[in-house]
Short mmCIF file of N, CA, C and O in Angstrom, two decimals:
data_model
loop_
_atom_site.label_atom_id
_atom_site.label_comp_id
_atom_site.label_asym_id
_atom_site.label_seq_id
_atom_site.Cartn_x
_atom_site.Cartn_y
_atom_site.Cartn_z
N MET A 1 -6.50 23.75 8.36
CA MET A 1 -7.01 22.60 9.08
C MET A 1 -6.85 22.85 10.58
O MET A 1 -5.85 23.41 11.02
N ASP A 2 -7.83 22.41 11.33
CA ASP A 2 -7.76 22.56 12.79
C ASP A 2 -6.66 21.68 13.36
O ASP A 2 -6.31 20.65 12.79
N PRO A 3 -6.11 22.08 14.49
CA PRO A 3 -5.09 21.25 15.13
C PRO A 3 -5.64 19.86 15.45
O PRO A 3 -6.82 19.70 15.75
N VAL A 4 -4.78 18.87 15.36
CA VAL A 4 -5.17 17.51 15.70
C VAL A 4 -4.95 17.27 17.19
O VAL A 4 -4.16 17.97 17.83
N THR A 5 -5.66 16.30 17.75
CA THR A 5 -5.53 16.01 19.18
C THR A 5 -5.26 14.53 19.37
O THR A 5 -5.36 13.73 18.44
N GLY A 6 -4.93 14.18 20.58
CA GLY A 6 -4.69 12.78 20.92
C GLY A 6 -3.39 12.27 20.33
O GLY A 6 -2.42 13.01 20.16
N ASN A 7 -3.37 11.02 19.99
CA ASN A 7 -2.18 10.36 19.47
C ASN A 7 -2.12 10.54 17.95
O ASN A 7 -2.16 9.58 17.20
N ALA A 8 -2.06 11.79 17.50
CA ALA A 8 -2.05 12.09 16.08
C ALA A 8 -1.11 13.25 15.81
O ALA A 8 -0.79 14.04 16.70
N ARG A 9 -0.68 13.34 14.57
CA ARG A 9 0.17 14.44 14.14
C ARG A 9 -0.28 14.84 12.75
O ARG A 9 -0.53 13.99 11.90
N LEU A 10 -0.39 16.12 12.50
CA LEU A 10 -0.79 16.62 11.20
C LEU A 10 0.38 16.50 10.23
O LEU A 10 1.46 17.04 10.49
N ALA A 11 0.19 15.77 9.15
CA ALA A 11 1.22 15.62 8.14
C ALA A 11 1.25 16.87 7.29
O ALA A 11 0.24 17.28 6.71
N THR A 12 2.42 17.51 7.21
CA THR A 12 2.53 18.77 6.48
C THR A 12 3.55 18.71 5.35
O THR A 12 3.72 19.69 4.64
N ASP A 13 4.23 17.58 5.18
CA ASP A 13 5.27 17.47 4.16
C ASP A 13 4.79 16.55 3.05
O ASP A 13 3.65 16.11 3.03
N THR A 14 5.67 16.21 2.12
CA THR A 14 5.32 15.30 1.04
C THR A 14 5.08 13.91 1.59
O THR A 14 5.55 13.57 2.69
N LEU A 15 4.38 13.10 0.83
CA LEU A 15 4.11 11.73 1.26
C LEU A 15 5.42 10.97 1.49
O LEU A 15 5.57 10.27 2.49
N ALA A 16 6.37 11.10 0.58
CA ALA A 16 7.65 10.40 0.72
C ALA A 16 8.38 10.82 2.00
O ALA A 16 8.91 9.98 2.72
N THR A 17 8.39 12.11 2.29
CA THR A 17 9.06 12.60 3.50
C THR A 17 8.36 12.11 4.75
O THR A 17 9.01 11.68 5.71
N GLU A 18 7.03 12.16 4.75
CA GLU A 18 6.27 11.70 5.93
C GLU A 18 6.47 10.21 6.16
O GLU A 18 6.65 9.77 7.30
N LEU A 19 6.45 9.39 5.10
CA LEU A 19 6.66 7.95 5.27
C LEU A 19 8.07 7.64 5.74
O LEU A 19 8.27 6.76 6.58
N THR A 20 9.05 8.37 5.23
CA THR A 20 10.43 8.18 5.69
C THR A 20 10.54 8.51 7.17
O THR A 20 11.17 7.78 7.94
N ARG A 21 9.90 9.59 7.59
CA ARG A 21 9.91 9.98 9.00
C ARG A 21 9.28 8.88 9.86
O ARG A 21 9.81 8.51 10.90
N LEU A 22 8.15 8.35 9.41
CA LEU A 22 7.49 7.27 10.16
C LEU A 22 8.36 6.01 10.22
O LEU A 22 8.49 5.38 11.27
N ARG A 23 8.96 5.64 9.09
CA ARG A 23 9.80 4.44 9.04
C ARG A 23 11.00 4.54 9.96
O ARG A 23 11.46 3.55 10.52
N ASN A 24 11.54 5.74 10.12
CA ASN A 24 12.72 5.94 10.94
C ASN A 24 12.41 6.13 12.42
O ASN A 24 13.32 6.22 13.23
N HIS A 25 11.14 6.24 12.76
CA HIS A 25 10.74 6.42 14.16
C HIS A 25 10.81 5.08 14.87
O HIS A 25 10.23 4.10 14.42
N PRO A 26 11.53 4.98 15.99
CA PRO A 26 11.63 3.72 16.71
C PRO A 26 10.25 3.18 17.11
O PRO A 26 9.38 3.93 17.54
N GLY A 27 10.08 1.90 16.93
CA GLY A 27 8.84 1.26 17.33
C GLY A 27 7.75 1.25 16.27
O GLY A 27 6.69 0.68 16.48
N THR A 28 8.01 1.89 15.13
CA THR A 28 7.01 1.89 14.06
C THR A 28 6.95 0.50 13.44
O THR A 28 7.96 -0.05 13.03
N GLY A 29 5.78 -0.04 13.37
CA GLY A 29 5.58 -1.34 12.74
C GLY A 29 5.17 -1.16 11.30
O GLY A 29 5.65 -0.27 10.60
N VAL A 30 4.26 -1.98 10.86
CA VAL A 30 3.75 -1.91 9.50
C VAL A 30 2.95 -0.63 9.32
O VAL A 30 2.15 -0.26 10.18
N ILE A 31 3.17 0.04 8.23
CA ILE A 31 2.42 1.25 7.90
C ILE A 31 1.42 0.89 6.80
O ILE A 31 1.83 0.48 5.71
N TYR A 32 0.15 1.02 7.10
CA TYR A 32 -0.89 0.71 6.13
C TYR A 32 -1.36 1.98 5.45
O TYR A 32 -1.51 3.01 6.10
N ILE A 33 -1.58 1.90 4.15
CA ILE A 33 -2.09 3.03 3.39
C ILE A 33 -3.42 2.61 2.78
O ILE A 33 -3.51 1.57 2.14
N GLY A 34 -4.43 3.43 2.97
CA GLY A 34 -5.74 3.14 2.41
C GLY A 34 -6.27 4.34 1.66
O GLY A 34 -5.79 5.46 1.83
N GLY A 35 -7.23 4.09 0.84
CA GLY A 35 -7.81 5.15 0.01
C GLY A 35 -7.14 5.16 -1.34
O GLY A 35 -5.91 5.13 -1.44
N ALA A 36 -7.94 5.17 -2.38
CA ALA A 36 -7.41 5.03 -3.73
C ALA A 36 -6.43 6.14 -4.10
O ALA A 36 -5.38 5.87 -4.70
N ASP A 37 -6.74 7.38 -3.77
CA ASP A 37 -5.86 8.49 -4.16
C ASP A 37 -4.52 8.46 -3.43
O ASP A 37 -3.46 8.63 -4.05
N LEU A 38 -4.55 8.23 -2.13
CA LEU A 38 -3.30 8.18 -1.36
C LEU A 38 -2.47 6.97 -1.78
O LEU A 38 -1.25 7.08 -1.98
N ALA A 39 -3.11 5.82 -1.95
CA ALA A 39 -2.39 4.62 -2.39
C ALA A 39 -1.81 4.83 -3.78
O ALA A 39 -0.67 4.43 -4.05
N ALA A 40 -2.55 5.46 -4.67
CA ALA A 40 -2.06 5.70 -6.03
C ALA A 40 -0.81 6.57 -6.01
O ALA A 40 0.14 6.32 -6.75
N THR A 41 -0.80 7.58 -5.16
CA THR A 41 0.38 8.44 -5.04
C THR A 41 1.57 7.65 -4.53
O THR A 41 2.68 7.75 -5.06
N ALA A 42 1.36 6.83 -3.51
CA ALA A 42 2.45 6.02 -2.95
C ALA A 42 2.98 5.01 -3.97
O ALA A 42 4.19 4.80 -4.07
N ILE A 43 2.08 4.41 -4.74
CA ILE A 43 2.49 3.45 -5.77
C ILE A 43 3.30 4.16 -6.85
O ILE A 43 4.39 3.70 -7.23
N ALA A 44 2.80 5.28 -7.34
CA ALA A 44 3.49 6.01 -8.40
C ALA A 44 4.86 6.50 -7.97
O ALA A 44 5.77 6.60 -8.80
N GLU A 45 5.03 6.79 -6.69
CA GLU A 45 6.32 7.27 -6.18
C GLU A 45 7.23 6.15 -5.70
O GLU A 45 8.31 6.40 -5.19
N GLY A 46 6.79 4.90 -5.86
CA GLY A 46 7.63 3.76 -5.49
C GLY A 46 7.81 3.61 -3.99
O GLY A 46 8.87 3.19 -3.53
N LEU A 47 6.80 3.96 -3.20
CA LEU A 47 6.92 3.94 -1.74
C LEU A 47 6.35 2.68 -1.10
O LEU A 47 6.36 2.56 0.11
N ILE A 48 5.87 1.75 -1.89
CA ILE A 48 5.22 0.55 -1.37
C ILE A 48 6.21 -0.61 -1.31
O ILE A 48 6.88 -0.92 -2.29
N ASP A 49 6.30 -1.25 -0.14
CA ASP A 49 7.12 -2.45 0.02
C ASP A 49 6.32 -3.71 -0.26
O ASP A 49 6.84 -4.67 -0.81
N GLU A 50 5.07 -3.71 0.19
CA GLU A 50 4.20 -4.88 0.03
C GLU A 50 2.79 -4.44 -0.35
O GLU A 50 2.35 -3.36 0.04
N TYR A 51 2.14 -5.31 -1.08
CA TYR A 51 0.72 -5.13 -1.38
C TYR A 51 -0.02 -6.26 -0.67
O TYR A 51 0.31 -7.43 -0.85
N ARG A 52 -1.00 -5.91 0.13
CA ARG A 52 -1.83 -6.89 0.81
C ARG A 52 -3.27 -6.62 0.39
O ARG A 52 -3.81 -5.56 0.67
N GLN A 53 -3.84 -7.58 -0.29
CA GLN A 53 -5.17 -7.38 -0.86
C GLN A 53 -6.09 -8.53 -0.53
O GLN A 53 -5.66 -9.67 -0.40
N PHE A 54 -7.35 -8.20 -0.42
CA PHE A 54 -8.40 -9.19 -0.31
C PHE A 54 -9.18 -9.15 -1.62
O PHE A 54 -9.66 -8.09 -2.03
N LEU A 55 -9.25 -10.27 -2.29
CA LEU A 55 -9.92 -10.37 -3.58
C LEU A 55 -11.34 -10.88 -3.37
O LEU A 55 -11.55 -12.00 -2.90
N TYR A 56 -12.30 -10.02 -3.69
CA TYR A 56 -13.72 -10.36 -3.61
C TYR A 56 -14.24 -10.49 -5.05
O TYR A 56 -14.19 -9.51 -5.79
N PRO A 57 -14.73 -11.62 -5.45
CA PRO A 57 -15.15 -11.80 -6.84
C PRO A 57 -16.51 -11.15 -7.13
O PRO A 57 -17.52 -11.82 -7.29
N ILE A 58 -16.51 -9.82 -7.19
CA ILE A 58 -17.70 -9.06 -7.53
C ILE A 58 -17.34 -8.14 -8.69
O ILE A 58 -16.36 -7.40 -8.61
N ILE A 59 -18.10 -8.19 -9.75
CA ILE A 59 -17.82 -7.35 -10.91
C ILE A 59 -18.77 -6.17 -10.87
O ILE A 59 -19.98 -6.32 -10.97
N LEU A 60 -18.21 -4.97 -10.69
CA LEU A 60 -19.01 -3.76 -10.57
C LEU A 60 -19.10 -2.98 -11.87
O LEU A 60 -20.08 -2.33 -12.14
N GLY A 61 -18.01 -2.98 -12.64
CA GLY A 61 -18.00 -2.28 -13.90
C GLY A 61 -17.67 -0.80 -13.81
O GLY A 61 -17.66 -0.10 -14.82
N ALA A 62 -17.41 -0.29 -12.62
CA ALA A 62 -17.08 1.13 -12.48
C ALA A 62 -16.36 1.33 -11.15
O ALA A 62 -16.25 0.41 -10.35
N GLY A 63 -15.88 2.54 -10.93
CA GLY A 63 -15.22 2.85 -9.66
C GLY A 63 -13.84 3.41 -9.89
O GLY A 63 -13.37 3.54 -11.01
N THR A 64 -13.17 3.75 -8.80
CA THR A 64 -11.82 4.29 -8.84
C THR A 64 -10.83 3.15 -8.96
O THR A 64 -10.86 2.23 -8.15
N PRO A 65 -9.92 3.20 -9.95
CA PRO A 65 -8.93 2.13 -10.07
C PRO A 65 -8.01 2.09 -8.85
O PRO A 65 -7.63 3.13 -8.32
N TYR A 66 -7.66 0.90 -8.42
CA TYR A 66 -6.74 0.75 -7.28
C TYR A 66 -5.33 1.13 -7.70
O TYR A 66 -4.60 1.75 -6.94
N PHE A 67 -4.93 0.73 -8.91
CA PHE A 67 -3.59 1.04 -9.38
C PHE A 67 -3.66 2.20 -10.37
O PHE A 67 -4.45 2.17 -11.31
N PRO A 68 -2.81 3.20 -10.19
CA PRO A 68 -2.81 4.34 -11.11
C PRO A 68 -2.07 3.99 -12.40
O PRO A 68 -1.35 2.99 -12.45
N PRO A 69 -2.21 4.80 -13.43
CA PRO A 69 -1.36 4.61 -14.62
C PRO A 69 0.11 4.76 -14.19
O PRO A 69 0.45 5.68 -13.44
N LEU A 70 0.94 3.85 -14.62
CA LEU A 70 2.35 3.85 -14.20
C LEU A 70 3.27 3.95 -15.40
O LEU A 70 2.91 3.52 -16.50
N PRO A 71 4.49 4.46 -15.22
CA PRO A 71 5.43 4.58 -16.34
C PRO A 71 5.91 3.23 -16.85
O PRO A 71 6.30 3.11 -18.00
N LYS A 72 5.90 2.23 -16.00
CA LYS A 72 6.24 0.87 -16.40
C LYS A 72 5.46 -0.09 -15.51
O LYS A 72 5.01 0.28 -14.42
N PRO A 73 5.28 -1.33 -15.96
CA PRO A 73 4.46 -2.27 -15.19
C PRO A 73 5.04 -2.60 -13.82
O PRO A 73 6.26 -2.64 -13.64
N LEU A 74 4.17 -2.82 -12.86
CA LEU A 74 4.58 -3.38 -11.58
C LEU A 74 4.86 -4.86 -11.81
O LEU A 74 4.18 -5.50 -12.60
N ASN A 75 5.81 -5.39 -11.10
CA ASN A 75 6.14 -6.80 -11.26
C ASN A 75 6.35 -7.42 -9.88
O ASN A 75 7.43 -7.93 -9.57
N PRO A 76 5.32 -7.39 -9.02
CA PRO A 76 5.51 -7.88 -7.65
C PRO A 76 5.60 -9.40 -7.60
O PRO A 76 5.22 -10.10 -8.54
N ARG A 77 6.15 -9.90 -6.49
CA ARG A 77 6.32 -11.34 -6.28
C ARG A 77 5.32 -11.79 -5.21
O ARG A 77 5.28 -11.24 -4.10
N LEU A 78 4.52 -12.80 -5.55
CA LEU A 78 3.56 -13.36 -4.60
C LEU A 78 4.32 -14.06 -3.47
O LEU A 78 5.14 -14.93 -3.70
N THR A 79 4.06 -13.65 -2.23
CA THR A 79 4.73 -14.25 -1.08
C THR A 79 3.77 -15.03 -0.19
O THR A 79 4.22 -15.82 0.63
N GLU A 80 2.46 -14.78 -0.34
CA GLU A 80 1.49 -15.49 0.49
C GLU A 80 0.12 -15.40 -0.17
O GLU A 80 -0.24 -14.38 -0.75
N SER A 81 -0.62 -16.48 -0.08
CA SER A 81 -2.02 -16.47 -0.50
C SER A 81 -2.79 -17.38 0.43
O SER A 81 -2.26 -18.37 0.93
N GLN A 82 -4.03 -17.01 0.67
CA GLN A 82 -4.83 -17.77 1.62
C GLN A 82 -6.30 -17.59 1.26
O GLN A 82 -6.75 -16.47 1.01
N THR A 83 -7.03 -18.69 1.25
CA THR A 83 -8.47 -18.61 1.06
C THR A 83 -9.09 -18.29 2.41
O THR A 83 -8.93 -19.03 3.37
N VAL A 84 -9.80 -17.16 2.49
CA VAL A 84 -10.39 -16.73 3.75
C VAL A 84 -11.72 -17.42 3.98
O VAL A 84 -12.03 -17.86 5.07
N ASN A 85 -12.52 -17.50 2.95
CA ASN A 85 -13.75 -18.29 2.98
C ASN A 85 -13.99 -18.77 1.55
O ASN A 85 -13.12 -18.65 0.71
N SER A 86 -15.13 -19.28 1.25
CA SER A 86 -15.35 -19.85 -0.07
C SER A 86 -15.36 -18.80 -1.19
O SER A 86 -15.36 -19.15 -2.36
N ARG A 87 -15.32 -17.52 -0.84
CA ARG A 87 -15.38 -16.47 -1.86
C ARG A 87 -14.23 -15.48 -1.83
O ARG A 87 -14.00 -14.78 -2.79
N VAL A 88 -13.51 -15.35 -0.74
CA VAL A 88 -12.50 -14.31 -0.58
C VAL A 88 -11.11 -14.92 -0.51
O VAL A 88 -10.88 -15.91 0.18
N ILE A 89 -10.16 -14.28 -1.21
CA ILE A 89 -8.77 -14.73 -1.21
C ILE A 89 -7.89 -13.58 -0.75
O ILE A 89 -8.02 -12.45 -1.23
N TYR A 90 -7.00 -13.87 0.20
CA TYR A 90 -6.01 -12.89 0.68
C TYR A 90 -4.74 -13.10 -0.13
O TYR A 90 -4.24 -14.22 -0.27
N LEU A 91 -4.19 -12.00 -0.66
CA LEU A 91 -2.97 -12.04 -1.45
C LEU A 91 -1.95 -11.07 -0.87
O LEU A 91 -2.30 -9.93 -0.54
N ARG A 92 -0.73 -11.53 -0.77
CA ARG A 92 0.35 -10.67 -0.27
C ARG A 92 1.49 -10.72 -1.27
O ARG A 92 2.00 -11.80 -1.60
N TYR A 93 1.86 -9.55 -1.77
CA TYR A 93 2.92 -9.44 -2.77
C TYR A 93 4.04 -8.57 -2.25
O TYR A 93 3.81 -7.58 -1.57
N ARG A 94 5.26 -8.91 -2.60
CA ARG A 94 6.43 -8.09 -2.29
C ARG A 94 6.75 -7.26 -3.52
O ARG A 94 6.86 -7.80 -4.62
N ALA A 95 6.89 -5.95 -3.36
CA ALA A 95 7.23 -5.08 -4.47
C ALA A 95 8.69 -5.30 -4.85
O ALA A 95 9.53 -5.54 -4.00
N TYR A 96 8.98 -5.22 -6.13
CA TYR A 96 10.35 -5.38 -6.59
C TYR A 96 11.11 -4.08 -6.44
O TYR A 96 10.61 -3.01 -6.75
N ALA A 97 12.36 -4.16 -6.01
CA ALA A 97 13.19 -2.99 -5.74
C ALA A 97 13.46 -2.18 -7.00
O ALA A 97 13.61 -0.97 -6.94
N GLU A 98 13.49 -2.82 -8.18
CA GLU A 98 13.82 -2.07 -9.38
C GLU A 98 12.75 -1.04 -9.75
O GLU A 98 13.00 -0.12 -10.50
N PHE A 99 11.55 -1.17 -9.18
CA PHE A 99 10.53 -0.16 -9.43
C PHE A 99 10.67 1.01 -8.47
O PHE A 99 10.06 2.03 -8.65
N GLY A 100 11.46 0.83 -7.44
CA GLY A 100 11.68 1.93 -6.52
C GLY A 100 11.17 1.65 -5.11
O GLY A 100 11.17 2.53 -4.28
N ALA A 101 10.71 0.43 -4.86
CA ALA A 101 10.23 0.11 -3.49
C ALA A 101 11.39 0.16 -2.53
O ALA A 101 12.52 -0.13 -2.86
N ARG A 102 11.09 0.52 -1.31
CA ARG A 102 12.14 0.64 -0.30
C ARG A 102 12.22 -0.61 0.54
O ARG A 102 11.35 -1.23 0.89
#
């Protein structure tokens, strides 16, 4: 991969190591993870503290699953919900520590 420029750094370690490095860096706020494959890896490794989702009531019938197959069920706690408009709902869940969330 070509060198990165600007306010970026090329991640070269495992996802868990890179997230730990980011979390320990002074001034780091919320770390957002996007993309089904990257999110699935973080979920499977227990690296997620919160899930923030926007629920759009559209049934597609296909696509990449947001949640990967897991060794045991996730059991998050709903901490916030908000109707954004007449069709979209914002949901915020706290991951339970027993699954491995930090």
